[in-house]
Amino acid sequence: MISLTVNGHALQFDGDQDMPLLWYLRDIEGLTGTKFGCGAGLCGACTVHLDGAAVRACQTLLKDVAGHKITTIEGLSVEGTHPLQVAWQHANVPQCGYCQPGQIMQAAALLRETPHPSEAQIDEAMSGNICRCGTYTRIRSAIKEAAEQGASQ
Amino acid sequence: MIHERNITPGMANVSRRAALLGLGTAAFVLALRLPVQADESTGGADKKYAGAGMPNGIRNDPKLFLSLAPDGTVTFICIRSEMGQGVRTGLTMIVADELHADLARMKVQQADGDEPKWGNQDTDGSRTTRHHFTAVRQVGAAMRQMLEAAAAQKWGVPASEVETVNHEILHRPSNRKLGFGDIAAAAAALPVPPPDQLKLTDPAKFRYIGRDDQKIVDGFNIVTGRAGYGIDTKLDGLLYGVVLRAPVYGGTIKSYDATETLKVPGVVKVVVIDPTPIPSEFMPLAGVGVVATNTWAAIQGREKLKVEWNDGPNASYDSATYKTELEGLARKPGLVVRNQGDVDTAMPKAVKKVVAEYYIPHLAQAPMEPPAAAARIVDGKCEVWACVQSPQAARERVAKRLGLSNDDVKVNVTLLGGAFGRKSKPDYAVEAALLSKAVDGKPVKVTWTREDDLGHSYYHTVSVEHLEAGLDASGKTVAYLHRTVAPTIFSIFKPDQQHEAPFELGMGAVNVPWNVANLRVENPGVEAHTRIGWFRSVSNIPHSFAIQSFIAELAAAAGRDPKDYLIELIGPDRIIDPGEQADGWNHGEDPKLYPYDTGRLKRVIERVAKEAGWGRKPIQGRGLGIAGLRSFASYTAACVDVAVSKDGQISFPRVDIGIDCGPVVNPDRIRSQLEGAVIQGISLATLGEISFKNGRAVQTNFDGYEVTRIDAAPREIHVHIMDLGSKDYTRPLGGVGEPGVPPVAPALANAIFAATGKRIRNLPIRDQLAG
């Protein structure tokens, strides 16, 4: 039995503790905003926050998050009003949208560490997140816009 | 628009099942199979074009697509899949403008797969907007006129005195008004006015169509994680499945042992999926499925399977050997698919001869959401939830494999997390149905891992393109020979298919606009050894890369500016019947409405050249390259500004891309499609390759099959939409989802040549510039 906190809710799980957090979130808790893209830490679609830092849920085992706080896209803001979520909609960033929760969670971690990132810092922080639709130039714009709005708060 | 916060898995884009639905029965397939000459012999009298030529046609019944709630909310049913191209947004804008509705009071509902009811649902071929623009306008206008007629009856006034403005029906003489909801029931009881009695809205009064700031319908749900894709399907009692598939196309199970699998906690059942004889079309590959209480348990169980395979006839497929085979074929005469003048006489007389060969490898679409589908069977009826581009194809395949009638299969269409052609082939929906059947109809969701996706794609073809040209003393091209050799998509449908299909040759191989007297295109035959399928822009990728690179090589041989040479080779402004280019397909469009207009092509090329600063002073280590062509009934051109470092690393300060797609519906989604096309074009040109060894795909995940990431994306992408702001909506619409891709790779290769003098003839580029 392990205990963890997801989006502010205390949860317990007595199944396979070697299960990656990704499948626990999606299949057990029904939090499908965290996406499966590669299962190997190569694409960033499953990015969540572990105690505030961006991690790949597909590479994070349940036993390693016991007692920790997880935030998923569903918990980034209550009403979808995080400055990044606002900026993403303002710039009409998504095409298919599938990778965007992971992109936003990665960007949120970036802005927490670096409230006003340079374009090079944006590229470096976001280069683990693949978008096959090719929304990269808009992702850069939206991150800059959110930074101006004070997304680090 | 109203956000559906309680989202059902909802919607996807690109081209594909194209027409191939119901192979062997659909007239469309037969039309595709007819040689150009036979088609012309009928005078084209019985040929249907555009949406009318698609299986089940296009509908325009407002009662089918619109419903009005008492509070005035208008629900529009979108029958095409949303995969990022923006179809849910664009079609709703169109209907809102004709209904004179307030877009903020509209909702979009995704249709299930039912073509006899909805009309054609194949979301492919960059066709949705161009085939639905008029029909959806008619839907909106008819409903508006019905609302006005109902209001007029209620008020006892002539309908001519009633008008609709921003979601209200007005009678100005008496200063009365009604909301849509107030009169919806009465309007619904009225007959639908026929098309010739519809009063379409003056485009000058459009409030949404053509506007550049329209937010996408699903934006809020996407950024909050609420958007529902196929892989996100939730059902009571849902079980989770993965499948271990035959690693070689056509392989079968020799033996298997699931003893250890069944010991994995959570594993419920192991299911054999019988092979589909090749060509296996959209049906599943042979495999062993593992059903479990969660995806992780299923994956763990699959790893413990012991399976011996019979690899079958494609066991020795090897990309390197195949490339040599293609090269050998490309150097010998093949089936002539276009011929004008006399190349054999003109070529030897040329002052200079240029010969070049290009290689474009297999690619995988690799949408970020891998294939996924859920199914359950209750009382002999199967219900499916899936991210499919072709829900009717899914329905028919599931019905066939389960031995049900189409009416006993319902396919719910979710959002598609990218598709790029992969999801026009619904083999994964059939797998879900088979797994459900094996557990007594309980709901099962099958998820493809990335390894499954890259190992069992319907791969983009692989080709060698051989080009020869003769130049006269002035450098002008006087003879042109192109041999294209590539396994065909038709090979997944019928045995012994060795030649490119008309729709493949018509993607830029035969239908070149060159103003050259002596021109021949040949297509030597070759056998396919894996599943070949549509990939965004399809055969335009190899044809355009080779041809547009070659034209720049000719310019270099002639000592001319490559843009000027390209423009001159296109020649004077003229309207060409595609039939004269041996293109009897013409993207399914009427050649009279959609001829090859060389003036439009030249204008878009000149536009991107000007915007990109063509002719600028040379910059050390930098180069501009250009390419332009017609595809999917649109004209596109790209100008790439590349920077090449001393150690051969390339980066992109800027890319300009232009499109002439005729009338513009949603400029923002045109921009986003072209921005994405630039990235996808750069990705396939610089990194993209699936290779085969012993019949198996070599690359297994995004470490081997690399794709462009944000740090390699251009610093700036500038999209130029021709005639933006024009209110002339009488012209035929062109496609948008795919035409941006083909010019990117050759423009990039031409830019590298300008920067370094090195000519890229083999894709991907990878480290060819190093050292």
PDB file of N, CA, C and O in Angstrom, chain A residues 16 19-20 23 26-27 30 32-33 35-38 42 73 85 89-90 92 94-98 119 123 127 130 132-133 136 138 140, chain B residues 83-84 214-216 223 229 231-232 234 240 295-296 364-366 368 417-418 450 668-669 672-673 675-676 701 708-710 713-715:
ATOM      1  N   ASP A  16       0.308  -3.071  -8.053  1.00  0.00           N
ATOM      2  CA  ASP A  16       1.708  -3.213  -8.457  1.00  0.00           C
ATOM      3  C   ASP A  16       2.441  -1.878  -8.317  1.00  0.00           C
ATOM      4  O   ASP A  16       2.177  -0.933  -9.059  1.00  0.00           O
ATOM      5  N   MET A  19       4.298  -0.215 -11.177  1.00  0.00           N
ATOM      6  CA  MET A  19       3.554   0.375 -12.288  1.00  0.00           C
ATOM      7  C   MET A  19       4.009   1.825 -12.476  1.00  0.00           C
ATOM      8  O   MET A  19       4.129   2.564 -11.506  1.00  0.00           O
ATOM      9  N   PRO A  20       4.269   2.220 -13.713  1.00  0.00           N
ATOM     10  CA  PRO A  20       4.593   3.634 -13.920  1.00  0.00           C
ATOM     11  C   PRO A  20       3.407   4.528 -13.530  1.00  0.00           C
ATOM     12  O   PRO A  20       2.250   4.155 -13.723  1.00  0.00           O
ATOM     13  N   TRP A  23       0.355   5.033 -16.013  1.00  0.00           N
ATOM     14  CA  TRP A  23      -0.783   4.106 -16.146  1.00  0.00           C
ATOM     15  C   TRP A  23      -1.662   4.151 -14.914  1.00  0.00           C
ATOM     16  O   TRP A  23      -2.879   3.934 -14.993  1.00  0.00           O
ATOM     17  N   ARG A  26      -3.827   7.252 -15.509  1.00  0.00           N
ATOM     18  CA  ARG A  26      -4.786   7.109 -16.613  1.00  0.00           C
ATOM     19  C   ARG A  26      -5.816   6.003 -16.352  1.00  0.00           C
ATOM     20  O   ARG A  26      -7.015   6.230 -16.499  1.00  0.00           O
ATOM     21  N   ASP A  27      -5.323   4.806 -16.002  1.00  0.00           N
ATOM     22  CA  ASP A  27      -6.222   3.650 -15.945  1.00  0.00           C
ATOM     23  C   ASP A  27      -6.885   3.499 -14.574  1.00  0.00           C
ATOM     24  O   ASP A  27      -8.022   3.043 -14.483  1.00  0.00           O
ATOM     25  N   GLY A  30      -8.257   7.521 -13.735  1.00  0.00           N
ATOM     26  CA  GLY A  30      -9.063   8.133 -14.807  1.00  0.00           C
ATOM     27  C   GLY A  30      -8.617   9.534 -15.196  1.00  0.00           C
ATOM     28  O   GLY A  30      -9.374  10.285 -15.809  1.00  0.00           O
ATOM     29  N   THR A  32      -6.970  11.166 -17.590  1.00  0.00           N
ATOM     30  CA  THR A  32      -6.447  10.901 -18.931  1.00  0.00           C
ATOM     31  C   THR A  32      -5.858  12.134 -19.613  1.00  0.00           C
ATOM     32  O   THR A  32      -5.458  12.062 -20.776  1.00  0.00           O
ATOM     33  N   GLY A  33      -5.806  13.254 -18.900  1.00  0.00           N
ATOM     34  CA  GLY A  33      -5.126  14.423 -19.473  1.00  0.00           C
ATOM     35  C   GLY A  33      -3.633  14.188 -19.623  1.00  0.00           C
ATOM     36  O   GLY A  33      -2.971  14.823 -20.447  1.00  0.00           O
ATOM     37  N   LYS A  35      -0.838  12.117 -21.086  1.00  0.00           N
ATOM     38  CA  LYS A  35      -0.918  11.294 -22.296  1.00  0.00           C
ATOM     39  C   LYS A  35       0.226  10.293 -22.421  1.00  0.00           C
ATOM     40  O   LYS A  35       1.353  10.553 -22.005  1.00  0.00           O
ATOM     41  N   PHE A  36      -0.097   9.178 -23.051  1.00  0.00           N
ATOM     42  CA  PHE A  36       0.921   8.200 -23.435  1.00  0.00           C
ATOM     43  C   PHE A  36       1.409   8.535 -24.844  1.00  0.00           C
ATOM     44  O   PHE A  36       0.596   8.685 -25.759  1.00  0.00           O
ATOM     45  N   GLY A  37       2.737   8.639 -25.004  1.00  0.00           N
ATOM     46  CA  GLY A  37       3.258   8.910 -26.335  1.00  0.00           C
ATOM     47  C   GLY A  37       4.362   7.960 -26.755  1.00  0.00           C
ATOM     48  O   GLY A  37       4.507   7.654 -27.932  1.00  0.00           O
ATOM     49  N   CYS A  38       5.169   7.506 -25.788  1.00  0.00           N
ATOM     50  CA  CYS A  38       6.303   6.656 -26.174  1.00  0.00           C
ATOM     51  C   CYS A  38       6.641   5.602 -25.128  1.00  0.00           C
ATOM     52  O   CYS A  38       7.230   4.591 -25.448  1.00  0.00           O
ATOM     53  N   LEU A  42      10.836   9.725 -24.079  1.00  0.00           N
ATOM     54  CA  LEU A  42      11.410  10.357 -25.275  1.00  0.00           C
ATOM     55  C   LEU A  42      10.551  11.472 -25.847  1.00  0.00           C
ATOM     56  O   LEU A  42      11.000  12.227 -26.699  1.00  0.00           O
ATOM     57  N   ILE A  73      -2.194  17.898 -15.461  1.00  0.00           N
ATOM     58  CA  ILE A  73      -2.824  19.010 -16.185  1.00  0.00           C
ATOM     59  C   ILE A  73      -4.191  19.344 -15.594  1.00  0.00           C
ATOM     60  O   ILE A  73      -4.586  20.513 -15.533  1.00  0.00           O
ATOM     61  N   GLN A  85      -2.279  28.323 -19.762  1.00  0.00           N
ATOM     62  CA  GLN A  85      -3.507  27.833 -20.418  1.00  0.00           C
ATOM     63  C   GLN A  85      -4.213  28.964 -21.153  1.00  0.00           C
ATOM     64  O   GLN A  85      -4.776  28.768 -22.231  1.00  0.00           O
ATOM     65  N   GLN A  89      -4.457  29.313 -25.386  1.00  0.00           N
ATOM     66  CA  GLN A  89      -5.702  29.534 -26.137  1.00  0.00           C
ATOM     67  C   GLN A  89      -5.620  30.827 -26.940  1.00  0.00           C
ATOM     68  O   GLN A  89      -6.116  30.907 -28.059  1.00  0.00           O
ATOM     69  N   HIS A  90      -4.989  31.838 -26.358  1.00  0.00           N
ATOM     70  CA  HIS A  90      -4.889  33.117 -27.044  1.00  0.00           C
ATOM     71  C   HIS A  90      -4.114  32.983 -28.346  1.00  0.00           C
ATOM     72  O   HIS A  90      -4.472  33.560 -29.369  1.00  0.00           O
ATOM     73  N   ASN A  92      -3.864  30.240 -29.951  1.00  0.00           N
ATOM     74  CA  ASN A  92      -4.403  29.108 -30.720  1.00  0.00           C
ATOM     75  C   ASN A  92      -3.293  28.096 -31.006  1.00  0.00           C
ATOM     76  O   ASN A  92      -3.116  27.667 -32.144  1.00  0.00           O
ATOM     77  N   PRO A  94      -2.790  24.824 -30.072  1.00  0.00           N
ATOM     78  CA  PRO A  94      -2.982  23.409 -30.418  1.00  0.00           C
ATOM     79  C   PRO A  94      -3.456  23.196 -31.850  1.00  0.00           C
ATOM     80  O   PRO A  94      -4.199  24.015 -32.405  1.00  0.00           O
ATOM     81  N   GLN A  95      -3.017  22.085 -32.402  1.00  0.00           N
ATOM     82  CA  GLN A  95      -3.674  21.565 -33.608  1.00  0.00           C
ATOM     83  C   GLN A  95      -4.471  20.347 -33.142  1.00  0.00           C
ATOM     84  O   GLN A  95      -5.603  20.516 -32.690  1.00  0.00           O
ATOM     85  N   CYS A  96      -3.868  19.158 -33.157  1.00  0.00           N
ATOM     86  CA  CYS A  96      -4.629  18.025 -32.622  1.00  0.00           C
ATOM     87  C   CYS A  96      -4.759  18.120 -31.113  1.00  0.00           C
ATOM     88  O   CYS A  96      -5.713  17.614 -30.536  1.00  0.00           O
ATOM     89  N   GLY A  97      -3.779  18.730 -30.458  1.00  0.00           N
ATOM     90  CA  GLY A  97      -3.867  18.995 -29.024  1.00  0.00           C
ATOM     91  C   GLY A  97      -3.341  17.909 -28.118  1.00  0.00           C
ATOM     92  O   GLY A  97      -3.223  18.110 -26.910  1.00  0.00           O
ATOM     93  N   TYR A  98      -3.005  16.766 -28.693  1.00  0.00           N
ATOM     94  CA  TYR A  98      -2.676  15.604 -27.856  1.00  0.00           C
ATOM     95  C   TYR A  98      -1.450  15.828 -26.979  1.00  0.00           C
ATOM     96  O   TYR A  98      -1.442  15.456 -25.814  1.00  0.00           O
ATOM     97  N   GLU A 119      14.726  32.788 -25.571  1.00  0.00           N
ATOM     98  CA  GLU A 119      14.279  31.804 -26.544  1.00  0.00           C
ATOM     99  C   GLU A 119      15.130  30.533 -26.471  1.00  0.00           C
ATOM    100  O   GLU A 119      14.620  29.419 -26.601  1.00  0.00           O
ATOM    101  N   ASP A 123      13.766  26.765 -25.769  1.00  0.00           N
ATOM    102  CA  ASP A 123      14.070  25.611 -26.622  1.00  0.00           C
ATOM    103  C   ASP A 123      14.696  24.476 -25.823  1.00  0.00           C
ATOM    104  O   ASP A 123      14.365  23.305 -26.012  1.00  0.00           O
ATOM    105  N   SER A 127      12.676  20.911 -25.367  1.00  0.00           N
ATOM    106  CA  SER A 127      13.118  20.026 -26.451  1.00  0.00           C
ATOM    107  C   SER A 127      12.818  18.555 -26.177  1.00  0.00           C
ATOM    108  O   SER A 127      12.946  17.721 -27.070  1.00  0.00           O
ATOM    109  N   ILE A 130       7.741  16.380 -27.799  1.00  0.00           N
ATOM    110  CA  ILE A 130       7.512  16.325 -29.254  1.00  0.00           C
ATOM    111  C   ILE A 130       6.092  16.767 -29.589  1.00  0.00           C
ATOM    112  O   ILE A 130       5.141  16.388 -28.910  1.00  0.00           O
ATOM    113  N   ARG A 132       3.991  16.463 -33.136  1.00  0.00           N
ATOM    114  CA  ARG A 132       4.048  16.041 -34.536  1.00  0.00           C
ATOM    115  C   ARG A 132       3.269  16.973 -35.456  1.00  0.00           C
ATOM    116  O   ARG A 132       3.500  17.011 -36.658  1.00  0.00           O
ATOM    117  N   CYS A 133       2.324  17.714 -34.895  1.00  0.00           N
ATOM    118  CA  CYS A 133       1.602  18.689 -35.717  1.00  0.00           C
ATOM    119  C   CYS A 133       2.491  19.883 -36.051  1.00  0.00           C
ATOM    120  O   CYS A 133       2.213  20.629 -36.986  1.00  0.00           O
ATOM    121  N   TYR A 136       5.490  24.303 -32.745  1.00  0.00           N
ATOM    122  CA  TYR A 136       6.603  24.827 -31.951  1.00  0.00           C
ATOM    123  C   TYR A 136       6.708  26.350 -31.926  1.00  0.00           C
ATOM    124  O   TYR A 136       6.988  26.945 -30.885  1.00  0.00           O
ATOM    125  N   ARG A 138       4.431  28.525 -32.195  1.00  0.00           N
ATOM    126  CA  ARG A 138       3.366  29.089 -31.348  1.00  0.00           C
ATOM    127  C   ARG A 138       3.605  28.763 -29.873  1.00  0.00           C
ATOM    128  O   ARG A 138       3.218  29.533 -29.003  1.00  0.00           O
ATOM    129  N   ARG A 140       6.520  28.660 -28.475  1.00  0.00           N
ATOM    130  CA  ARG A 140       7.462  29.699 -28.029  1.00  0.00           C
ATOM    131  C   ARG A 140       6.722  31.002 -27.728  1.00  0.00           C
ATOM    132  O   ARG A 140       6.948  31.636 -26.692  1.00  0.00           O
TER     133      ARG A 140
ATOM    134  N   MET B  83      -8.482  16.094 -36.480  1.00  0.00           N
ATOM    135  CA  MET B  83      -7.153  15.569 -36.144  1.00  0.00           C
ATOM    136  C   MET B  83      -6.137  16.697 -36.043  1.00  0.00           C
ATOM    137  O   MET B  83      -4.935  16.462 -36.094  1.00  0.00           O
ATOM    138  N   GLY B  84      -6.658  17.911 -35.892  1.00  0.00           N
ATOM    139  CA  GLY B  84      -5.764  19.054 -35.740  1.00  0.00           C
ATOM    140  C   GLY B  84      -5.855  20.031 -36.886  1.00  0.00           C
ATOM    141  O   GLY B  84      -5.296  21.124 -36.833  1.00  0.00           O
ATOM    142  N   GLN B 214     -10.258  33.462 -35.073  1.00  0.00           N
ATOM    143  CA  GLN B 214     -11.211  32.516 -34.526  1.00  0.00           C
ATOM    144  C   GLN B 214     -10.535  31.489 -33.627  1.00  0.00           C
ATOM    145  O   GLN B 214      -9.622  30.799 -34.050  1.00  0.00           O
ATOM    146  N   LYS B 215     -10.985  31.406 -32.382  1.00  0.00           N
ATOM    147  CA  LYS B 215     -10.430  30.399 -31.473  1.00  0.00           C
ATOM    148  C   LYS B 215     -10.973  29.016 -31.833  1.00  0.00           C
ATOM    149  O   LYS B 215     -12.148  28.876 -32.194  1.00  0.00           O
ATOM    150  N   ILE B 216     -10.126  28.004 -31.679  1.00  0.00           N
ATOM    151  CA  ILE B 216     -10.569  26.663 -32.047  1.00  0.00           C
ATOM    152  C   ILE B 216     -11.585  26.131 -31.033  1.00  0.00           C
ATOM    153  O   ILE B 216     -11.529  26.441 -29.845  1.00  0.00           O
ATOM    154  N   VAL B 223      -6.357  22.396 -23.437  1.00  0.00           N
ATOM    155  CA  VAL B 223      -5.353  22.938 -22.502  1.00  0.00           C
ATOM    156  C   VAL B 223      -5.653  22.575 -21.049  1.00  0.00           C
ATOM    157  O   VAL B 223      -4.817  22.793 -20.172  1.00  0.00           O
ATOM    158  N   TYR B 229      -9.589  11.729 -26.506  1.00  0.00           N
ATOM    159  CA  TYR B 229      -9.046  11.053 -27.688  1.00  0.00           C
ATOM    160  C   TYR B 229      -9.419   9.567 -27.600  1.00  0.00           C
ATOM    161  O   TYR B 229      -9.893   9.099 -26.556  1.00  0.00           O
ATOM    162  N   ILE B 231      -7.614   6.997 -27.222  1.00  0.00           N
ATOM    163  CA  ILE B 231      -6.849   6.317 -26.186  1.00  0.00           C
ATOM    164  C   ILE B 231      -7.371   6.639 -24.789  1.00  0.00           C
ATOM    165  O   ILE B 231      -7.021   5.981 -23.818  1.00  0.00           O
ATOM    166  N   ASP B 232      -8.226   7.675 -24.691  1.00  0.00           N
ATOM    167  CA  ASP B 232      -8.756   8.105 -23.394  1.00  0.00           C
ATOM    168  C   ASP B 232     -10.126   7.516 -23.084  1.00  0.00           C
ATOM    169  O   ASP B 232     -10.724   7.845 -22.056  1.00  0.00           O
ATOM    170  N   LYS B 234     -13.241   5.890 -21.755  1.00  0.00           N
ATOM    171  CA  LYS B 234     -13.567   5.301 -20.448  1.00  0.00           C
ATOM    172  C   LYS B 234     -14.942   4.643 -20.544  1.00  0.00           C
ATOM    173  O   LYS B 234     -15.899   5.258 -21.009  1.00  0.00           O
ATOM    174  N   TYR B 240      -8.246  -3.688 -20.576  1.00  0.00           N
ATOM    175  CA  TYR B 240      -7.195  -3.037 -21.364  1.00  0.00           C
ATOM    176  C   TYR B 240      -6.379  -4.091 -22.103  1.00  0.00           C
ATOM    177  O   TYR B 240      -5.986  -5.095 -21.503  1.00  0.00           O
ATOM    178  N   THR B 295      -3.535  -1.190 -18.434  1.00  0.00           N
ATOM    179  CA  THR B 295      -2.623  -1.256 -19.582  1.00  0.00           C
ATOM    180  C   THR B 295      -1.258  -1.804 -19.172  1.00  0.00           C
ATOM    181  O   THR B 295      -0.629  -2.568 -19.905  1.00  0.00           O
ATOM    182  N   TRP B 296      -0.796  -1.390 -17.974  1.00  0.00           N
ATOM    183  CA  TRP B 296       0.527  -1.819 -17.540  1.00  0.00           C
ATOM    184  C   TRP B 296       0.585  -3.333 -17.369  1.00  0.00           C
ATOM    185  O   TRP B 296       1.547  -3.985 -17.804  1.00  0.00           O
ATOM    186  N   ALA B 364       7.182   6.705 -41.145  1.00  0.00           N
ATOM    187  CA  ALA B 364       5.987   6.353 -40.370  1.00  0.00           C
ATOM    188  C   ALA B 364       5.308   7.642 -39.941  1.00  0.00           C
ATOM    189  O   ALA B 364       5.974   8.621 -39.604  1.00  0.00           O
ATOM    190  N   GLN B 365       3.980   7.629 -39.964  1.00  0.00           N
ATOM    191  CA  GLN B 365       3.238   8.849 -39.613  1.00  0.00           C
ATOM    192  C   GLN B 365       3.490   9.237 -38.164  1.00  0.00           C
ATOM    193  O   GLN B 365       3.578  10.423 -37.845  1.00  0.00           O
ATOM    194  N   ALA B 366       3.550   8.233 -37.296  1.00  0.00           N
ATOM    195  CA  ALA B 366       3.845   8.436 -35.879  1.00  0.00           C
ATOM    196  C   ALA B 366       3.053   9.573 -35.243  1.00  0.00           C
ATOM    197  O   ALA B 366       3.628  10.489 -34.655  1.00  0.00           O
ATOM    198  N   MET B 368       1.169  11.534 -32.395  1.00  0.00           N
ATOM    199  CA  MET B 368       1.511  11.466 -30.970  1.00  0.00           C
ATOM    200  C   MET B 368       0.568  10.559 -30.206  1.00  0.00           C
ATOM    201  O   MET B 368       0.972   9.894 -29.262  1.00  0.00           O
ATOM    202  N   GLY B 417      -5.554  12.257 -31.901  1.00  0.00           N
ATOM    203  CA  GLY B 417      -4.315  12.912 -31.477  1.00  0.00           C
ATOM    204  C   GLY B 417      -3.285  12.829 -32.585  1.00  0.00           C
ATOM    205  O   GLY B 417      -2.280  12.135 -32.487  1.00  0.00           O
ATOM    206  N   GLY B 418      -3.555  13.560 -33.665  1.00  0.00           N
ATOM    207  CA  GLY B 418      -2.740  13.443 -34.876  1.00  0.00           C
ATOM    208  C   GLY B 418      -3.156  12.197 -35.633  1.00  0.00           C
ATOM    209  O   GLY B 418      -3.775  11.278 -35.082  1.00  0.00           O
ATOM    210  N   ARG B 450       4.334   2.787 -28.716  1.00  0.00           N
ATOM    211  CA  ARG B 450       5.062   3.409 -29.831  1.00  0.00           C
ATOM    212  C   ARG B 450       5.805   2.351 -30.634  1.00  0.00           C
ATOM    213  O   ARG B 450       5.922   2.445 -31.863  1.00  0.00           O
ATOM    214  N   ASP B 668      -6.584  31.444 -39.709  1.00  0.00           N
ATOM    215  CA  ASP B 668      -5.703  30.970 -38.641  1.00  0.00           C
ATOM    216  C   ASP B 668      -5.378  29.493 -38.785  1.00  0.00           C
ATOM    217  O   ASP B 668      -4.256  29.068 -38.533  1.00  0.00           O
ATOM    218  N   ARG B 669      -6.377  28.685 -39.185  1.00  0.00           N
ATOM    219  CA  ARG B 669      -6.090  27.251 -39.331  1.00  0.00           C
ATOM    220  C   ARG B 669      -5.310  26.971 -40.624  1.00  0.00           C
ATOM    221  O   ARG B 669      -4.612  25.956 -40.704  1.00  0.00           O
ATOM    222  N   SER B 672      -1.872  27.630 -39.345  1.00  0.00           N
ATOM    223  CA  SER B 672      -1.373  26.570 -38.465  1.00  0.00           C
ATOM    224  C   SER B 672      -1.050  25.312 -39.262  1.00  0.00           C
ATOM    225  O   SER B 672      -0.063  24.630 -38.976  1.00  0.00           O
ATOM    226  N   GLN B 673      -1.862  24.996 -40.266  1.00  0.00           N
ATOM    227  CA  GLN B 673      -1.562  23.829 -41.096  1.00  0.00           C
ATOM    228  C   GLN B 673      -0.244  24.003 -41.841  1.00  0.00           C
ATOM    229  O   GLN B 673       0.535  23.064 -41.988  1.00  0.00           O
ATOM    230  N   GLU B 675       2.282  26.084 -40.984  1.00  0.00           N
ATOM    231  CA  GLU B 675       3.369  26.062 -39.997  1.00  0.00           C
ATOM    232  C   GLU B 675       3.729  24.606 -39.678  1.00  0.00           C
ATOM    233  O   GLU B 675       4.902  24.220 -39.646  1.00  0.00           O
ATOM    234  N   GLY B 676       2.701  23.800 -39.455  1.00  0.00           N
ATOM    235  CA  GLY B 676       2.933  22.395 -39.157  1.00  0.00           C
ATOM    236  C   GLY B 676       3.544  21.649 -40.327  1.00  0.00           C
ATOM    237  O   GLY B 676       4.384  20.767 -40.147  1.00  0.00           O
ATOM    238  N   ASN B 701      11.341   3.411 -31.617  1.00  0.00           N
ATOM    239  CA  ASN B 701      10.762   4.475 -30.803  1.00  0.00           C
ATOM    240  C   ASN B 701      11.381   5.799 -31.266  1.00  0.00           C
ATOM    241  O   ASN B 701      12.109   5.842 -32.270  1.00  0.00           O
ATOM    242  N   THR B 708      11.555  16.108 -35.677  1.00  0.00           N
ATOM    243  CA  THR B 708      12.022  17.456 -35.343  1.00  0.00           C
ATOM    244  C   THR B 708      11.425  17.913 -34.019  1.00  0.00           C
ATOM    245  O   THR B 708      10.224  17.767 -33.773  1.00  0.00           O
ATOM    246  N   ARG B 709      12.301  18.460 -33.190  1.00  0.00           N
ATOM    247  CA  ARG B 709      11.903  19.000 -31.893  1.00  0.00           C
ATOM    248  C   ARG B 709      12.003  20.517 -31.935  1.00  0.00           C
ATOM    249  O   ARG B 709      12.496  21.102 -32.895  1.00  0.00           O
ATOM    250  N   ILE B 710      11.580  21.148 -30.857  1.00  0.00           N
ATOM    251  CA  ILE B 710      11.456  22.604 -30.872  1.00  0.00           C
ATOM    252  C   ILE B 710      12.809  23.295 -31.105  1.00  0.00           C
ATOM    253  O   ILE B 710      12.873  24.341 -31.750  1.00  0.00           O
ATOM    254  N   ALA B 713      13.415  23.612 -34.729  1.00  0.00           N
ATOM    255  CA  ALA B 713      12.369  24.265 -35.516  1.00  0.00           C
ATOM    256  C   ALA B 713      12.853  25.629 -35.991  1.00  0.00           C
ATOM    257  O   ALA B 713      13.703  26.251 -35.344  1.00  0.00           O
ATOM    258  N   PRO B 714      12.327  26.103 -37.121  1.00  0.00           N
ATOM    259  CA  PRO B 714      12.732  27.426 -37.597  1.00  0.00           C
ATOM    260  C   PRO B 714      12.480  28.492 -36.532  1.00  0.00           C
ATOM    261  O   PRO B 714      11.538  28.393 -35.743  1.00  0.00           O
ATOM    262  N   ARG B 715      13.340  29.494 -36.534  1.00  0.00           N
ATOM    263  CA  ARG B 715      13.112  30.620 -35.612  1.00  0.00           C
ATOM    264  C   ARG B 715      11.835  31.348 -35.998  1.00  0.00           C
ATOM    265  O   ARG B 715      11.090  31.794 -35.145  1.00  0.00           O
TER     266      ARG B 715
END
